Amino acid sequence: MRKKVLFAFLFTALLVPAVAAGQTVTVTGQVNVPPPPTVVVDVATPPPPTVVVAEPAPPPTVVYAEPAPQQQVVYAQPQPVYMVEEPEPETSPYWAVFSLNPVLIWFGGLHFEFKIMDWMAFPFQVDFMYFGVGDGGFYMVGGLTGLNFFPGGRAPEGLYVGPRIGYDHLGFTEATDDYIELVRAGAIIGYQWIWDSSFAFAIGG
């Protein structure tokens, strides 16, 4: 009995919703449907565009250029050119002189002169001479020295005076035992030139 009651209850519970679903229900009248919810979307507002105001360019400056002055031709009268001789230095740049005595008739010799000060020099001369006579000959050898004083202060150039002392040996080539020895002394005066080419010339006695 209980099983029949339970079966009828379940059958009724399943049948009623199926019947209800198959019928069409028509509802007349005004139905108030609530409006849909409003959705607010926050949109980032872009910054306003930057407006750059350019200043108007200044008006061009008018420059007035004066024309260049015309070149004037200047006539200069030619001036004479005067050659000025360069003055000689106060002192001589030379410190030594070497010369050869060309007077071979009486004496020939090699002459050396060394500057000691601007006004004094030391001379030294080697003398030699030879004469052939017949089968033999006559010869002489010697030396001469002293001091040269230059009043102009440009030794070894210019005017000079000074003492001399010397020694000479005279002999014959065929007779070696016969000879003469001389010691001579005296003074000398002369003038000596020295050119820019270093050529020297002296004359004196």
PDB file of C-alpha atoms in Angstrom:
ATOM      1  CA  MET A   1       0.000   0.000   0.000  1.00  0.00           C
ATOM      2  CA  ARG A   2       2.803   2.295   0.897  1.00  0.00           C
ATOM      3  CA  LYS A   3       4.623   1.586  -2.395  1.00  0.00           C
ATOM      4  CA  LYS A   4       1.519   2.521  -4.397  1.00  0.00           C
ATOM      5  CA  VAL A   5       1.159   5.857  -2.539  1.00  0.00           C
ATOM      6  CA  LEU A   6       4.860   6.706  -3.055  1.00  0.00           C
ATOM      7  CA  PHE A   7       4.690   5.789  -6.740  1.00  0.00           C
ATOM      8  CA  ALA A   8       1.592   8.032  -7.260  1.00  0.00           C
ATOM      9  CA  PHE A   9       3.362  10.955  -5.532  1.00  0.00           C
ATOM     10  CA  LEU A  10       6.434  10.707  -7.700  1.00  0.00           C
ATOM     11  CA  PHE A  11       4.351  10.384 -10.850  1.00  0.00           C
ATOM     12  CA  THR A  12       2.390  13.506  -9.972  1.00  0.00           C
ATOM     13  CA  ALA A  13       5.574  15.461  -9.168  1.00  0.00           C
ATOM     14  CA  LEU A  14       7.023  14.652 -12.586  1.00  0.00           C
ATOM     15  CA  LEU A  15       3.796  15.088 -14.601  1.00  0.00           C
ATOM     16  CA  VAL A  16       2.780  18.562 -13.342  1.00  0.00           C
ATOM     17  CA  PRO A  17       5.930  20.436 -14.491  1.00  0.00           C
ATOM     18  CA  ALA A  18       5.833  18.728 -17.886  1.00  0.00           C
ATOM     19  CA  VAL A  19       2.215  19.840 -18.449  1.00  0.00           C
ATOM     20  CA  ALA A  20       3.030  23.336 -17.270  1.00  0.00           C
ATOM     21  CA  ALA A  21       5.951  23.569 -19.678  1.00  0.00           C
ATOM     22  CA  GLY A  22       3.790  22.572 -22.629  1.00  0.00           C
ATOM     23  CA  GLN A  23       1.153  25.289 -22.152  1.00  0.00           C
ATOM     24  CA  THR A  24       1.512  28.850 -23.448  1.00  0.00           C
ATOM     25  CA  VAL A  25       0.816  31.580 -20.896  1.00  0.00           C
ATOM     26  CA  THR A  26      -0.131  34.981 -22.367  1.00  0.00           C
ATOM     27  CA  VAL A  27       0.421  37.963 -20.047  1.00  0.00           C
ATOM     28  CA  THR A  28      -1.313  41.179 -21.002  1.00  0.00           C
ATOM     29  CA  GLY A  29      -0.612  44.537 -19.489  1.00  0.00           C
ATOM     30  CA  GLN A  30       2.358  46.724 -18.786  1.00  0.00           C
ATOM     31  CA  VAL A  31       5.462  45.109 -17.512  1.00  0.00           C
ATOM     32  CA  ASN A  32       7.963  47.328 -15.762  1.00  0.00           C
ATOM     33  CA  VAL A  33      11.399  46.114 -16.677  1.00  0.00           C
ATOM     34  CA  PRO A  34      14.176  47.870 -14.824  1.00  0.00           C
ATOM     35  CA  PRO A  35      16.646  49.656 -17.098  1.00  0.00           C
ATOM     36  CA  PRO A  36      20.029  48.036 -17.615  1.00  0.00           C
ATOM     37  CA  PRO A  37      22.792  49.241 -15.341  1.00  0.00           C
ATOM     38  CA  THR A  38      24.765  52.203 -16.631  1.00  0.00           C
ATOM     39  CA  VAL A  39      28.431  51.391 -17.196  1.00  0.00           C
ATOM     40  CA  VAL A  40      30.803  54.412 -16.842  1.00  0.00           C
ATOM     41  CA  VAL A  41      34.100  53.923 -18.588  1.00  0.00           C
ATOM     42  CA  ASP A  42      36.859  56.346 -17.547  1.00  0.00           C
ATOM     43  CA  VAL A  43      38.596  57.387 -20.750  1.00  0.00           C
ATOM     44  CA  ALA A  44      41.819  59.286 -20.338  1.00  0.00           C
ATOM     45  CA  THR A  45      41.453  62.706 -21.848  1.00  0.00           C
ATOM     46  CA  PRO A  46      44.453  63.553 -24.058  1.00  0.00           C
ATOM     47  CA  PRO A  47      46.268  66.788 -23.183  1.00  0.00           C
ATOM     48  CA  PRO A  48      45.391  69.755 -25.337  1.00  0.00           C
ATOM     49  CA  PRO A  49      47.810  70.296 -28.199  1.00  0.00           C
ATOM     50  CA  THR A  50      50.657  72.698 -27.552  1.00  0.00           C
ATOM     51  CA  VAL A  51      50.290  75.864 -29.519  1.00  0.00           C
ATOM     52  CA  VAL A  52      53.591  77.505 -30.485  1.00  0.00           C
ATOM     53  CA  VAL A  53      53.281  81.096 -31.478  1.00  0.00           C
ATOM     54  CA  ALA A  54      56.168  82.139 -33.740  1.00  0.00           C
ATOM     55  CA  GLU A  55      57.192  85.727 -33.571  1.00  0.00           C
ATOM     56  CA  PRO A  56      57.166  87.426 -36.932  1.00  0.00           C
ATOM     57  CA  ALA A  57      60.620  87.860 -38.468  1.00  0.00           C
ATOM     58  CA  PRO A  58      61.999  91.386 -38.200  1.00  0.00           C
ATOM     59  CA  PRO A  59      61.994  93.310 -41.431  1.00  0.00           C
ATOM     60  CA  PRO A  60      65.313  93.178 -43.303  1.00  0.00           C
ATOM     61  CA  THR A  61      67.727  95.982 -42.524  1.00  0.00           C
ATOM     62  CA  VAL A  62      68.667  97.998 -45.514  1.00  0.00           C
ATOM     63  CA  VAL A  63      72.424  98.596 -45.651  1.00  0.00           C
ATOM     64  CA  TYR A  64      73.735 101.294 -47.891  1.00  0.00           C
ATOM     65  CA  ALA A  65      77.352 100.594 -48.996  1.00  0.00           C
ATOM     66  CA  GLU A  66      79.335 103.461 -50.345  1.00  0.00           C
ATOM     67  CA  PRO A  67      81.370 102.659 -53.448  1.00  0.00           C
ATOM     68  CA  ALA A  68      85.096 102.175 -52.898  1.00  0.00           C
ATOM     69  CA  PRO A  69      87.132 105.276 -53.676  1.00  0.00           C
ATOM     70  CA  GLN A  70      88.977 105.174 -56.912  1.00  0.00           C
ATOM     71  CA  GLN A  71      92.646 104.409 -56.691  1.00  0.00           C
ATOM     72  CA  GLN A  72      94.873 107.308 -57.432  1.00  0.00           C
ATOM     73  CA  VAL A  73      98.100 106.795 -59.295  1.00  0.00           C
ATOM     74  CA  VAL A  74     101.013 108.236 -57.372  1.00  0.00           C
ATOM     75  CA  TYR A  75     104.143 108.984 -59.291  1.00  0.00           C
ATOM     76  CA  ALA A  76     107.228 108.814 -57.080  1.00  0.00           C
ATOM     77  CA  GLN A  77     110.379 110.363 -58.339  1.00  0.00           C
ATOM     78  CA  PRO A  78     113.214 107.819 -58.304  1.00  0.00           C
ATOM     79  CA  GLN A  79     115.703 108.463 -55.580  1.00  0.00           C
ATOM     80  CA  PRO A  80     119.427 107.944 -56.019  1.00  0.00           C
ATOM     81  CA  VAL A  81     120.905 104.919 -54.256  1.00  0.00           C
ATOM     82  CA  TYR A  82     124.030 105.583 -52.301  1.00  0.00           C
ATOM     83  CA  MET A  83     126.430 102.742 -51.592  1.00  0.00           C
ATOM     84  CA  VAL A  84     127.647 102.967 -48.028  1.00  0.00           C
ATOM     85  CA  GLU A  85     130.820 101.095 -47.313  1.00  0.00           C
ATOM     86  CA  GLU A  86     130.618  98.917 -44.259  1.00  0.00           C
ATOM     87  CA  PRO A  87     132.962 100.186 -41.567  1.00  0.00           C
ATOM     88  CA  GLU A  88     135.822  97.976 -40.601  1.00  0.00           C
ATOM     89  CA  PRO A  89     135.528  96.192 -37.266  1.00  0.00           C
ATOM     90  CA  GLU A  90     137.471  97.664 -34.386  1.00  0.00           C
ATOM     91  CA  THR A  91     139.581  94.518 -34.070  1.00  0.00           C
ATOM     92  CA  SER A  92     140.907  92.118 -36.684  1.00  0.00           C
ATOM     93  CA  PRO A  93     139.243  88.693 -36.915  1.00  0.00           C
ATOM     94  CA  TYR A  94     142.576  87.075 -37.824  1.00  0.00           C
ATOM     95  CA  TRP A  95     144.965  85.707 -35.211  1.00  0.00           C
ATOM     96  CA  ALA A  96     147.784  84.319 -37.364  1.00  0.00           C
ATOM     97  CA  VAL A  97     149.551  85.122 -40.662  1.00  0.00           C
ATOM     98  CA  PHE A  98     151.756  82.936 -42.830  1.00  0.00           C
ATOM     99  CA  SER A  99     153.778  84.495 -45.645  1.00  0.00           C
ATOM    100  CA  LEU A 100     156.760  83.872 -47.907  1.00  0.00           C
ATOM    101  CA  ASN A 101     159.495  86.448 -48.519  1.00  0.00           C
ATOM    102  CA  PRO A 102     159.895  86.669 -52.321  1.00  0.00           C
ATOM    103  CA  VAL A 103     163.121  88.688 -52.221  1.00  0.00           C
ATOM    104  CA  LEU A 104     165.452  85.750 -52.870  1.00  0.00           C
ATOM    105  CA  ILE A 105     168.373  87.865 -54.080  1.00  0.00           C
ATOM    106  CA  TRP A 106     169.379  88.868 -50.590  1.00  0.00           C
ATOM    107  CA  PHE A 107     167.200  86.940 -48.199  1.00  0.00           C
ATOM    108  CA  GLY A 108     164.405  84.448 -48.573  1.00  0.00           C
ATOM    109  CA  GLY A 109     162.345  83.157 -45.731  1.00  0.00           C
ATOM    110  CA  LEU A 110     159.150  81.804 -44.287  1.00  0.00           C
ATOM    111  CA  HIS A 111     157.383  84.264 -42.029  1.00  0.00           C
ATOM    112  CA  PHE A 112     154.940  83.428 -39.236  1.00  0.00           C
ATOM    113  CA  GLU A 113     153.100  85.963 -37.099  1.00  0.00           C
ATOM    114  CA  PHE A 114     150.786  85.268 -34.163  1.00  0.00           C
ATOM    115  CA  LYS A 115     148.490  87.795 -32.553  1.00  0.00           C
ATOM    116  CA  ILE A 116     149.043  88.276 -28.817  1.00  0.00           C
ATOM    117  CA  MET A 117     146.861  91.330 -28.201  1.00  0.00           C
ATOM    118  CA  ASP A 118     144.951  93.777 -30.377  1.00  0.00           C
ATOM    119  CA  TRP A 119     148.034  96.009 -30.494  1.00  0.00           C
ATOM    120  CA  MET A 120     150.857  93.437 -30.410  1.00  0.00           C
ATOM    121  CA  ALA A 121     151.943  90.331 -32.365  1.00  0.00           C
ATOM    122  CA  PHE A 122     154.831  87.878 -32.195  1.00  0.00           C
ATOM    123  CA  PRO A 123     156.699  87.323 -35.504  1.00  0.00           C
ATOM    124  CA  PHE A 124     159.150  84.552 -36.322  1.00  0.00           C
ATOM    125  CA  GLN A 125     161.053  84.121 -39.582  1.00  0.00           C
ATOM    126  CA  VAL A 126     163.257  81.327 -40.959  1.00  0.00           C
ATOM    127  CA  ASP A 127     165.834  82.715 -43.423  1.00  0.00           C
ATOM    128  CA  PHE A 128     167.611  80.802 -46.125  1.00  0.00           C
ATOM    129  CA  MET A 129     169.785  81.694 -49.128  1.00  0.00           C
ATOM    130  CA  TYR A 130     172.012  79.868 -51.639  1.00  0.00           C
ATOM    131  CA  PHE A 131     174.265  81.010 -54.471  1.00  0.00           C
ATOM    132  CA  GLY A 132     176.153  78.642 -56.709  1.00  0.00           C
ATOM    133  CA  VAL A 133     179.725  79.775 -57.502  1.00  0.00           C
ATOM    134  CA  GLY A 134     181.809  77.573 -59.836  1.00  0.00           C
ATOM    135  CA  ASP A 135     181.968  74.066 -58.528  1.00  0.00           C
ATOM    136  CA  GLY A 136     180.858  75.175 -55.109  1.00  0.00           C
ATOM    137  CA  GLY A 137     178.324  77.509 -53.651  1.00  0.00           C
ATOM    138  CA  PHE A 138     177.522  79.929 -50.896  1.00  0.00           C
ATOM    139  CA  TYR A 139     174.652  79.332 -48.479  1.00  0.00           C
ATOM    140  CA  MET A 140     173.093  80.970 -45.458  1.00  0.00           C
ATOM    141  CA  VAL A 141     170.550  79.796 -42.880  1.00  0.00           C
ATOM    142  CA  GLY A 142     169.234  81.703 -39.905  1.00  0.00           C
ATOM    143  CA  GLY A 143     166.300  82.928 -37.918  1.00  0.00           C
ATOM    144  CA  LEU A 144     164.754  86.245 -36.943  1.00  0.00           C
ATOM    145  CA  THR A 145     162.264  87.162 -34.232  1.00  0.00           C
ATOM    146  CA  GLY A 146     161.027  90.128 -32.227  1.00  0.00           C
ATOM    147  CA  LEU A 147     157.743  91.932 -31.552  1.00  0.00           C
ATOM    148  CA  ASN A 148     155.375  93.925 -33.747  1.00  0.00           C
ATOM    149  CA  PHE A 149     153.423  96.821 -32.259  1.00  0.00           C
ATOM    150  CA  PHE A 150     150.298  98.019 -34.103  1.00  0.00           C
ATOM    151  CA  PRO A 151     149.321 101.634 -33.285  1.00  0.00           C
ATOM    152  CA  GLY A 152     145.920 101.117 -34.909  1.00  0.00           C
ATOM    153  CA  GLY A 153     145.004  98.333 -32.465  1.00  0.00           C
ATOM    154  CA  ARG A 154     144.058  95.834 -35.211  1.00  0.00           C
ATOM    155  CA  ALA A 155     146.929  93.337 -35.064  1.00  0.00           C
ATOM    156  CA  PRO A 156     148.010  91.652 -37.300  1.00  0.00           C
ATOM    157  CA  GLU A 157     146.660  94.247 -39.801  1.00  0.00           C
ATOM    158  CA  GLY A 158     147.833  97.778 -40.481  1.00  0.00           C
ATOM    159  CA  LEU A 159     150.936  99.757 -39.633  1.00  0.00           C
ATOM    160  CA  TYR A 160     153.483  98.024 -37.394  1.00  0.00           C
ATOM    161  CA  VAL A 161     156.883  98.791 -35.858  1.00  0.00           C
ATOM    162  CA  GLY A 162     159.074  96.690 -33.643  1.00  0.00           C
ATOM    163  CA  PRO A 163     162.526  95.426 -32.667  1.00  0.00           C
ATOM    164  CA  ARG A 164     164.312  92.500 -34.337  1.00  0.00           C
ATOM    165  CA  ILE A 165     167.083  90.149 -33.341  1.00  0.00           C
ATOM    166  CA  GLY A 166     168.436  87.259 -35.396  1.00  0.00           C
ATOM    167  CA  TYR A 167     171.155  84.695 -35.965  1.00  0.00           C
ATOM    168  CA  ASP A 168     172.727  83.697 -39.320  1.00  0.00           C
ATOM    169  CA  HIS A 169     175.198  81.003 -40.372  1.00  0.00           C
ATOM    170  CA  LEU A 170     177.065  81.558 -43.683  1.00  0.00           C
ATOM    171  CA  GLY A 171     179.360  79.002 -45.318  1.00  0.00           C
ATOM    172  CA  PHE A 172     180.722  77.420 -48.512  1.00  0.00           C
ATOM    173  CA  THR A 173     179.626  74.029 -49.737  1.00  0.00           C
ATOM    174  CA  GLU A 174     183.192  72.979 -50.799  1.00  0.00           C
ATOM    175  CA  ALA A 175     184.878  74.152 -47.598  1.00  0.00           C
ATOM    176  CA  THR A 176     182.968  73.047 -44.534  1.00  0.00           C
ATOM    177  CA  ASP A 177     185.572  74.526 -42.183  1.00  0.00           C
ATOM    178  CA  ASP A 178     185.139  78.087 -43.485  1.00  0.00           C
ATOM    179  CA  TYR A 179     181.920  79.732 -42.259  1.00  0.00           C
ATOM    180  CA  ILE A 180     180.727  82.969 -40.695  1.00  0.00           C
ATOM    181  CA  GLU A 181     178.243  83.358 -37.854  1.00  0.00           C
ATOM    182  CA  LEU A 182     176.328  86.608 -37.419  1.00  0.00           C
ATOM    183  CA  VAL A 183     174.081  87.965 -34.664  1.00  0.00           C
ATOM    184  CA  ARG A 184     172.092  90.853 -36.009  1.00  0.00           C
ATOM    185  CA  ALA A 185     169.727  93.260 -34.282  1.00  0.00           C
ATOM    186  CA  GLY A 186     167.688  96.231 -35.397  1.00  0.00           C
ATOM    187  CA  ALA A 187     164.183  97.577 -35.919  1.00  0.00           C
ATOM    188  CA  ILE A 188     161.526  97.257 -38.587  1.00  0.00           C
ATOM    189  CA  ILE A 189     158.610  99.318 -39.862  1.00  0.00           C
ATOM    190  CA  GLY A 190     155.991  98.153 -42.321  1.00  0.00           C
ATOM    191  CA  TYR A 191     152.348  97.787 -43.258  1.00  0.00           C
ATOM    192  CA  GLN A 192     150.321  94.602 -43.651  1.00  0.00           C
ATOM    193  CA  TRP A 193     147.043  94.148 -45.553  1.00  0.00           C
ATOM    194  CA  ILE A 194     144.651  91.209 -45.135  1.00  0.00           C
ATOM    195  CA  TRP A 195     141.725  90.958 -47.581  1.00  0.00           C
ATOM    196  CA  ASP A 196     138.394  89.208 -47.071  1.00  0.00           C
ATOM    197  CA  SER A 197     139.759  86.277 -49.078  1.00  0.00           C
ATOM    198  CA  SER A 198     142.389  85.819 -46.303  1.00  0.00           C
ATOM    199  CA  PHE A 199     145.180  86.847 -48.681  1.00  0.00           C
ATOM    200  CA  ALA A 200     147.850  88.833 -46.810  1.00  0.00           C
ATOM    201  CA  PHE A 201     150.499  91.186 -48.181  1.00  0.00           C
ATOM    202  CA  ALA A 202     153.100  93.105 -46.205  1.00  0.00           C
ATOM    203  CA  ILE A 203     155.855  95.514 -47.146  1.00  0.00           C
ATOM    204  CA  GLY A 204     158.466  96.962 -44.843  1.00  0.00           C
ATOM    205  CA  GLY A 205     162.165  97.182 -44.011  1.00  0.00           C
TER     206      GLY A 205
END
